[in-house]
Short mmCIF file of C-alpha atoms in Angstrom, two decimals:
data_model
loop_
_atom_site.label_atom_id
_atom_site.label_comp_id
_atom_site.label_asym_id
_atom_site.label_seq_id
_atom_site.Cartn_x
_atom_site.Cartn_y
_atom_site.Cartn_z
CA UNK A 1 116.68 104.70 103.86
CA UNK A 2 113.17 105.09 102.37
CA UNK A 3 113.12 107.72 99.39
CA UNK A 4 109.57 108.49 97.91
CA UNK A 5 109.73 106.64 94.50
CA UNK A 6 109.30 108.52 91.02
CA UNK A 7 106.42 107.43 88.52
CA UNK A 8 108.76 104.94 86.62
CA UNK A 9 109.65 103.29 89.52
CA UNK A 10 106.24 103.12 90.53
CA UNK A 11 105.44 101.93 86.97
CA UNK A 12 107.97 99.33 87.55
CA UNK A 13 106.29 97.66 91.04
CA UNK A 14 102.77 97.78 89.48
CA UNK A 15 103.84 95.42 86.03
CA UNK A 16 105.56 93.34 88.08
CA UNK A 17 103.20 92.31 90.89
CA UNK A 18 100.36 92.21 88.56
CA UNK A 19 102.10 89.87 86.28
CA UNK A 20 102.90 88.06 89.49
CA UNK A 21 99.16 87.66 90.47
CA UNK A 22 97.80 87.05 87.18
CA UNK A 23 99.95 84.26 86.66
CA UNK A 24 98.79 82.63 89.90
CA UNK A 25 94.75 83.47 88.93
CA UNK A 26 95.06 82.51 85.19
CA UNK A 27 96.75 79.20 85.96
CA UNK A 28 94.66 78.49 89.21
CA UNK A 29 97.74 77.94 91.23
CA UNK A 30 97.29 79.69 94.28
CA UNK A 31 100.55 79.37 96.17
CA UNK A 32 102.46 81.59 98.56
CA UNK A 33 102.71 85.11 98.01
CA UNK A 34 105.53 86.76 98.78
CA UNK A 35 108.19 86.53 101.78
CA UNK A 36 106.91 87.05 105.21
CA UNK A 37 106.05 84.77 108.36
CA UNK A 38 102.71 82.79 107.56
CA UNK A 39 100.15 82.55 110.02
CA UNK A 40 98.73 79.23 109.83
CA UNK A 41 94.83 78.94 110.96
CA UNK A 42 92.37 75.96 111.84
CA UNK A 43 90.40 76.19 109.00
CA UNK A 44 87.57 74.44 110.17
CA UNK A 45 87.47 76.60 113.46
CA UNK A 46 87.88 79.65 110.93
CA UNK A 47 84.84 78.27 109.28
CA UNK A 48 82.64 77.91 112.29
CA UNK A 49 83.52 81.88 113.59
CA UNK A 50 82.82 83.31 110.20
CA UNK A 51 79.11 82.25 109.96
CA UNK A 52 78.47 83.23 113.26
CA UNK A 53 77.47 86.03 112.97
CA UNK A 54 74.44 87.37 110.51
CA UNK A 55 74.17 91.29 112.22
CA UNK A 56 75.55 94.05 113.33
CA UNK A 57 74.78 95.60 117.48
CA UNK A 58 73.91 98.73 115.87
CA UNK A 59 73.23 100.14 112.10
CA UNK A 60 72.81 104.66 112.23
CA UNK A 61 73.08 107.09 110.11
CA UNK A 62 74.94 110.28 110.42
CA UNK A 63 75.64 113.47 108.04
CA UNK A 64 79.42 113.60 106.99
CA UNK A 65 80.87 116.13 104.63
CA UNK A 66 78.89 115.52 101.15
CA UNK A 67 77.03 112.18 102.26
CA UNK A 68 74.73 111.04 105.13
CA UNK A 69 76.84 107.75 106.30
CA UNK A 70 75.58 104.65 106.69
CA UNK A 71 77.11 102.61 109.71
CA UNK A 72 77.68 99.86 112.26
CA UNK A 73 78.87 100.82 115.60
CA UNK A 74 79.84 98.56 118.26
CA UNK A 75 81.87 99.24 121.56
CA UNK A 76 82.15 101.18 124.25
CA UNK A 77 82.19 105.27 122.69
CA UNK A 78 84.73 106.08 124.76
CA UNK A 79 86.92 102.68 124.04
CA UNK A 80 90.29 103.32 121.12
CA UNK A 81 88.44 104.04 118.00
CA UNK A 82 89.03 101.56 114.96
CA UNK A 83 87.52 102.16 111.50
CA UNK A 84 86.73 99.35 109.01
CA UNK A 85 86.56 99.59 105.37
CA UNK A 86 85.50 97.57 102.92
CA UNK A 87 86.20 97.19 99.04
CA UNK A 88 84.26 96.44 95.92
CA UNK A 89 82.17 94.36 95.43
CA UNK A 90 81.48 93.66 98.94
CA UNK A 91 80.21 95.60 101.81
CA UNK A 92 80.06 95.96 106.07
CA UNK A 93 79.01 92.61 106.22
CA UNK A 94 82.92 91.78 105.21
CA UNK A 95 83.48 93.01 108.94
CA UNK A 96 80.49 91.27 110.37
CA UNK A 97 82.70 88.70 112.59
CA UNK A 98 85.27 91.01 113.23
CA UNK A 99 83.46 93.54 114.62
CA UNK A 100 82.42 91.71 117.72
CA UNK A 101 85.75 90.29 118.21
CA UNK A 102 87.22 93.90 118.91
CA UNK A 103 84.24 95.38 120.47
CA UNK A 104 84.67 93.00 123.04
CA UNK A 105 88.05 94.02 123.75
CA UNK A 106 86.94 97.47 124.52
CA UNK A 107 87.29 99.18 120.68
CA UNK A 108 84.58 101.53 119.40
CA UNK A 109 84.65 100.15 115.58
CA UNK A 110 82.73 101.75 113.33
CA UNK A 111 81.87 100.46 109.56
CA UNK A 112 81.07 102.28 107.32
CA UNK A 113 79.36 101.84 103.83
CA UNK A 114 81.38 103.88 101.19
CA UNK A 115 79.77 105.91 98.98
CA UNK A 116 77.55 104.36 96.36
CA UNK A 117 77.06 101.22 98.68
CA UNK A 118 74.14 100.34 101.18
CA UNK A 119 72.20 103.39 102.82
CA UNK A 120 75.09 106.06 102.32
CA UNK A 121 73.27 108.14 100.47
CA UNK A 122 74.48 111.85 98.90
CA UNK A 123 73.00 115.03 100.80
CA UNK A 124 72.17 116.83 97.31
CA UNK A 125 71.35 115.31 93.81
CA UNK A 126 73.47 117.80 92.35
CA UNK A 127 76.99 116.54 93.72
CA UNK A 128 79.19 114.72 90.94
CA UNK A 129 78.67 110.86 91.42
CA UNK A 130 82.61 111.13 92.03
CA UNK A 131 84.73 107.50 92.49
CA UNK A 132 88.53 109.07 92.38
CA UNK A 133 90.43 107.45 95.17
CA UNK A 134 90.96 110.70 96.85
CA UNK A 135 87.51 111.32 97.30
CA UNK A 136 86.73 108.00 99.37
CA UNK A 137 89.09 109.25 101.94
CA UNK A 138 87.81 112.41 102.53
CA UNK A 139 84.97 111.07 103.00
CA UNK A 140 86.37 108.90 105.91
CA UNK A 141 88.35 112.37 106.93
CA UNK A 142 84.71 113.69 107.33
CA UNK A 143 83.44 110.80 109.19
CA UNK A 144 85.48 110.82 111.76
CA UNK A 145 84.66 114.57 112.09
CA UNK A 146 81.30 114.07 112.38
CA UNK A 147 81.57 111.16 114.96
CA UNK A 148 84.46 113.14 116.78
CA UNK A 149 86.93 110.75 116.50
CA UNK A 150 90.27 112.70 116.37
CA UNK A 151 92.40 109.43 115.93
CA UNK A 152 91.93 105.76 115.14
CA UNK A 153 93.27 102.43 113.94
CA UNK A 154 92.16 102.27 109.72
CA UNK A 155 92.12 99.02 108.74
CA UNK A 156 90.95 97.37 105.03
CA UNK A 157 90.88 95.39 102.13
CA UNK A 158 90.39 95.99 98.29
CA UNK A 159 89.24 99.59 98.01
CA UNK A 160 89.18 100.33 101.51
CA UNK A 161 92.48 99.11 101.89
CA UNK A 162 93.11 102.00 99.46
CA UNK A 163 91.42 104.33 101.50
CA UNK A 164 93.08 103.33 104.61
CA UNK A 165 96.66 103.85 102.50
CA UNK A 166 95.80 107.40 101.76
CA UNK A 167 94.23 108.30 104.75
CA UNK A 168 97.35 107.16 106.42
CA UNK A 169 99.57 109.03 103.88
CA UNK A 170 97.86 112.11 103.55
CA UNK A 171 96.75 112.64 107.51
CA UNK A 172 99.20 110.50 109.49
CA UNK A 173 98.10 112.66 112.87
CA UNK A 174 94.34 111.00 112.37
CA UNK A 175 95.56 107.53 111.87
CA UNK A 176 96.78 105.82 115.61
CA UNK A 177 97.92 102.57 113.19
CA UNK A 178 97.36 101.01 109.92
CA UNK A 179 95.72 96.88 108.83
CA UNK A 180 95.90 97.07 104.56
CA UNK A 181 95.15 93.75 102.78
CA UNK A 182 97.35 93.55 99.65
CA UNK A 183 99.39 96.43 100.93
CA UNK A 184 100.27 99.70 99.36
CA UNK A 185 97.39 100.27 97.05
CA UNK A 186 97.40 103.97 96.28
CA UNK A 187 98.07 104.78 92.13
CA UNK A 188 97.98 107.20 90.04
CA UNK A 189 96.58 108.05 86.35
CA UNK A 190 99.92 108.68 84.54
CA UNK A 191 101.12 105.57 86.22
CA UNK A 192 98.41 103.51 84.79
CA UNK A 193 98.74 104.86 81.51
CA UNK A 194 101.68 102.47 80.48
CA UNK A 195 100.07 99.14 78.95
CA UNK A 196 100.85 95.99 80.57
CA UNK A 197 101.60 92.15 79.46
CA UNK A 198 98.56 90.67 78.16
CA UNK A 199 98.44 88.04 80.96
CA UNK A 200 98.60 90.70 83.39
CA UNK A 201 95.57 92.73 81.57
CA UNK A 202 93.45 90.18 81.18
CA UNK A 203 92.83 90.41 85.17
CA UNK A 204 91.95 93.63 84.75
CA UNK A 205 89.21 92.54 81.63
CA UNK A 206 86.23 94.19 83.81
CA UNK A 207 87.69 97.63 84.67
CA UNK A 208 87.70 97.22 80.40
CA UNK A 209 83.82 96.06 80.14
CA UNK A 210 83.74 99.20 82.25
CA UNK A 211 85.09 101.76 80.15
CA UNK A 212 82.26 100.60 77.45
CA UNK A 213 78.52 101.53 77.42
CA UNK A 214 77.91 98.06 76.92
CA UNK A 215 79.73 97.16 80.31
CA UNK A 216 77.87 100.23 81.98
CA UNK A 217 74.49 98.76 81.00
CA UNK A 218 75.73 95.27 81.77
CA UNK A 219 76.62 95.88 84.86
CA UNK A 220 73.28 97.90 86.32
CA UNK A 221 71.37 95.00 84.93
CA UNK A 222 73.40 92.13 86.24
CA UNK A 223 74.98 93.80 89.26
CA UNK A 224 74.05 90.92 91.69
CA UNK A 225 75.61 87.96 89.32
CA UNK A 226 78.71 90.30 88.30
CA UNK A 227 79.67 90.52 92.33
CA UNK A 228 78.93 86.82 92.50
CA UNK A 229 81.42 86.15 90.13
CA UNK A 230 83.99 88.47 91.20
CA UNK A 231 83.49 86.82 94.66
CA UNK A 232 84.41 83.43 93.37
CA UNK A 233 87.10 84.40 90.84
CA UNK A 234 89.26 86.73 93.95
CA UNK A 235 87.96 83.80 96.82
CA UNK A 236 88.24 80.72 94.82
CA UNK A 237 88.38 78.29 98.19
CA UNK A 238 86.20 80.19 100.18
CA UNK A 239 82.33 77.94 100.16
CA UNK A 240 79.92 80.80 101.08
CA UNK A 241 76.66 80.36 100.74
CA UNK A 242 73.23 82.03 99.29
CA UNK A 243 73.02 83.92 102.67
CA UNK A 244 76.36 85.58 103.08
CA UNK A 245 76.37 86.70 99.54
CA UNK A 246 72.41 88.26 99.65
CA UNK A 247 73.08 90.36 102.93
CA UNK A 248 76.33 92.23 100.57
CA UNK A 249 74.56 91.97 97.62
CA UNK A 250 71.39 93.78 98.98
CA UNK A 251 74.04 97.14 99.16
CA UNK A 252 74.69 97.34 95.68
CA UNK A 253 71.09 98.33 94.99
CA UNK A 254 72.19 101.49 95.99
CA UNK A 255 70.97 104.48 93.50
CA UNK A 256 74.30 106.05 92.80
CA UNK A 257 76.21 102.19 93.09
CA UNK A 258 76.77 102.07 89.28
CA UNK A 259 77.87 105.38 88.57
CA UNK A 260 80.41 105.13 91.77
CA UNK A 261 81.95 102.33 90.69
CA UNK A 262 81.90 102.96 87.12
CA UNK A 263 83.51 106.42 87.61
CA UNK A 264 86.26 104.71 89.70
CA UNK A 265 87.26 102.61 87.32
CA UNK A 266 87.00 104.46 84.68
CA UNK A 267 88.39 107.53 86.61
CA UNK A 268 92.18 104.93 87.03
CA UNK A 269 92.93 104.40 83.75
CA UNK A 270 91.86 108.33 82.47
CA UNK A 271 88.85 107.73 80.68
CA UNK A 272 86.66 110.28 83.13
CA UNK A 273 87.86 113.25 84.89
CA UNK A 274 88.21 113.99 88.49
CA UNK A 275 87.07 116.87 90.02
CA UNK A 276 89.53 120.11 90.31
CA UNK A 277 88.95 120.62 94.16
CA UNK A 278 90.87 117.23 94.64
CA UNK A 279 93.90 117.55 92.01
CA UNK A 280 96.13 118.85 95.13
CA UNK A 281 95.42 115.41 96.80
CA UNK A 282 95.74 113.50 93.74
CA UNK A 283 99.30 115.25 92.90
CA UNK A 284 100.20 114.35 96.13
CA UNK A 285 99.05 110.46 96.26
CA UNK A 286 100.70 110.81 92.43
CA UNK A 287 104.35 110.63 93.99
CA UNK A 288 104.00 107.93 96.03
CA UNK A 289 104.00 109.24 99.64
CA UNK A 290 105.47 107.11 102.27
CA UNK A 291 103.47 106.06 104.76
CA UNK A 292 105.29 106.57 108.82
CA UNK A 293 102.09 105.50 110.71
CA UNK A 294 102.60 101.48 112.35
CA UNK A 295 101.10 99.40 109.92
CA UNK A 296 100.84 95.42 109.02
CA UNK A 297 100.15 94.54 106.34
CA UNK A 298 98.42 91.23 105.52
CA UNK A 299 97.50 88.56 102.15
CA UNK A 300 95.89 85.62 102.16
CA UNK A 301 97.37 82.70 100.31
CA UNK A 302 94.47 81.90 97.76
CA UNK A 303 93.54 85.65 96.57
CA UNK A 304 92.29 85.86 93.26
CA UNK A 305 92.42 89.31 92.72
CA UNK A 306 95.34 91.39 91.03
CA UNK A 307 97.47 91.99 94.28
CA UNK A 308 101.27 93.17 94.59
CA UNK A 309 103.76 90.92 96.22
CA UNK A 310 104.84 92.31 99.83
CA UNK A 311 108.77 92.27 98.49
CA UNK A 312 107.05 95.37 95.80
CA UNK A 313 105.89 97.25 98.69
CA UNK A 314 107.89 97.07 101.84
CA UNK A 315 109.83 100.34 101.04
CA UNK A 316 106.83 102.65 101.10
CA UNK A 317 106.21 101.70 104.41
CA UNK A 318 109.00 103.59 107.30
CA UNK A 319 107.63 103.30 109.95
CA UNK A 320 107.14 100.31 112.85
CA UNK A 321 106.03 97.04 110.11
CA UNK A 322 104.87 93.80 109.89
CA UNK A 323 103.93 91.38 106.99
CA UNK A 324 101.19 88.72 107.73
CA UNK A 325 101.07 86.05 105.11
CA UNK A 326 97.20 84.13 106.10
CA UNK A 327 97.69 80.41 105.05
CA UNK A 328 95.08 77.88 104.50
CA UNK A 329 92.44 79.04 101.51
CA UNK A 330 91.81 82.51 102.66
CA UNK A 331 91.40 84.61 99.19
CA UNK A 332 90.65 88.55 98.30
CA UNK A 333 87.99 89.04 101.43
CA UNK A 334 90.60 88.66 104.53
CA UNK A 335 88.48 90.23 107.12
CA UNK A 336 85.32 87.76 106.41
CA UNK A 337 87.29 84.60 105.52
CA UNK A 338 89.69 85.21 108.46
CA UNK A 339 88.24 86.98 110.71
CA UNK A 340 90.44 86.10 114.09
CA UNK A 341 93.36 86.66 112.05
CA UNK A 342 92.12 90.12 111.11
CA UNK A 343 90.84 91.31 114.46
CA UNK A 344 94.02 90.25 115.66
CA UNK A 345 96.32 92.50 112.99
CA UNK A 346 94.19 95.57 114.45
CA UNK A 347 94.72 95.00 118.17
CA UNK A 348 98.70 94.04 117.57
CA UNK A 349 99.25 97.12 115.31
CA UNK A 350 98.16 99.42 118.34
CA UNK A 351 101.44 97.93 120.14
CA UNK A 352 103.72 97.75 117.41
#
């Protein structure tokens, strides 16, 4: 029977899976994480289909609640709608092999860059420069609005995974199915209030350089090298090159980039406020909520990043489920590293 689990026990999962994946990033042994069939991949074939593509069909722009969106939209309009989401510090480009891969089986995807990222842009100057995690998936709520998509397959990584999760939670009757890298990412600010191990903080050490003025000014000034770096340290086997990394890295020269991400980090551990229209949604994603839509969930073998172990997770999920454990190097950036695998979690999650 799944119960919705109280703060402690949430408390609980999130020391022990980040102890879990610090261990395996501090020591550099990336093994298997977790229980859960692996899916085993040519590498080398994997390699060849993820720098195969450089562009999107289509890039638009469309007004959406607070922001005008920034998009790529490929697929028939009238084919099952699927909406990609990508984390920090990356961008669309995450989904740039993917995309094509589901188009062509007759899905209208549509990826979107969140707020703060590429040409999303805020309608008024005066709107708070707001990271919460609530707020990203209203956003999405509002997307779908404006594009008049009443239902669709959500699918992520990283902060878009978390996006996904609470979309999913919060308005199961707009979500058709659910793809989340690392799982069940949604948190809370009393839960992150407990200290954890020091090996488990330290892979948290720039969500501290954050919380600092210094970090804020270090990061506006060296916001292409910080992503580089964060790229390596979650993806240590994946080789991209100059390229890949310039066509992401040109979206973090967004205007409100910095104060988006600072806010959101800042925002989890209680150091900034949210914003009072969004405590209901908040107090709700506080508890835990279980999520009833279909969903896999997916890891790759070699990620970097602080990540829960599936066994952590598995009971916030009741409905129709599926682990995918991605073998062979693929680190924090599933959908670009393995992108076959990933188009392939979307269509089979539509079936489950």
């Amino acid at each position: 029977m799944n119960t919705i689990a109280t703060s402690q026990e949430i408390d609980h999962d999130r020391r022990r899976f980040l102890v879990t994946a610090t261990a395996a990033a501090v020591t550099g042994s990336f093994g298997l994480v977790g229980s859960g069939a692996a899916q085993p991949r040519n590498f080398a074939h994997s390699a060849i289909d993820s720098a195969s593509h450089t562009s999107f069909a289509s890039l638009k722009q469309t007004e959406a609640g607070l922001l005008n969106v920034g998009y790529a939209e490929d697929g028939p309009e009238d084919g099952p709608a699927v909406i990609l989401l990508h984390g920090w510090p990356y961008d669309i480009y995450s989904f740039v092999d993917v995309t094509p891969l589901l188009a062509s089986k007759g899905y209208r995807v549509i990826v979107p860059y969140l707020r703060g990222f590429g040409t999303t842009s805020f309608l008024s100057r005066g709107t708070v420069r707001n990271g919460q995690q609530s707020v990203v998936a209203v956003d999405i709520i509002a997307l779908m609005d404006a594009l008049k998509i009443q239902k669709g397959i959500l699918a992520g990584f990283d902060w878009g995974a978390r996006t996904a999760d609470i979309v999913a939670a919060l308005w199961p009757e707009r979500c058709r199915g659910l793809v989340s890298v690392s799982g069940y990412l949604i948190g809370s600010q009393a839960a992150n209030e407990a200290p954890l191990p020091p090996r488990a903080e330290l892979a948290w050490w720039y969500q501290f350089y954050f919380a600092t003025d210094r970090g804020r000014a270090g990061y506006n000034k060296y916001r292409r090298d910080f992503a580089k770096l964060i790229w390596q340290f979650a993806s240590p086997r994946w080789n991209f090159d100059d390229a890949t990394f310039d066509r992401s890295a040109a979206s973090f020269e967004n205007p409100d980039h910095v104060d988006i991400v600072i806010h959101n980090y800042r925002w989890r551990i209680g150091l900034a406020k949210g914003e009072s229209q969004y405590d209901e949604l908040e107090n709700r994603l506080a508890v835990s909520p279980v999520i009833t839509v279909p969903t896999i969930t997916m890891e790759g073998d070699a990620n970097g990043a602080p990540h829960p172990v599936d066994t952590s997770y598995r009971g916030k999920f009741s409905g129709k489920y599926e682990y995918r454990l991605i073998t062979g190097g693929v680190g924090h950036n599933l959908p670009q590293e393995a992108p076959q695998e990933f188009a392939k979690a979307v269509i089979d999650v539509g079936t489950l």
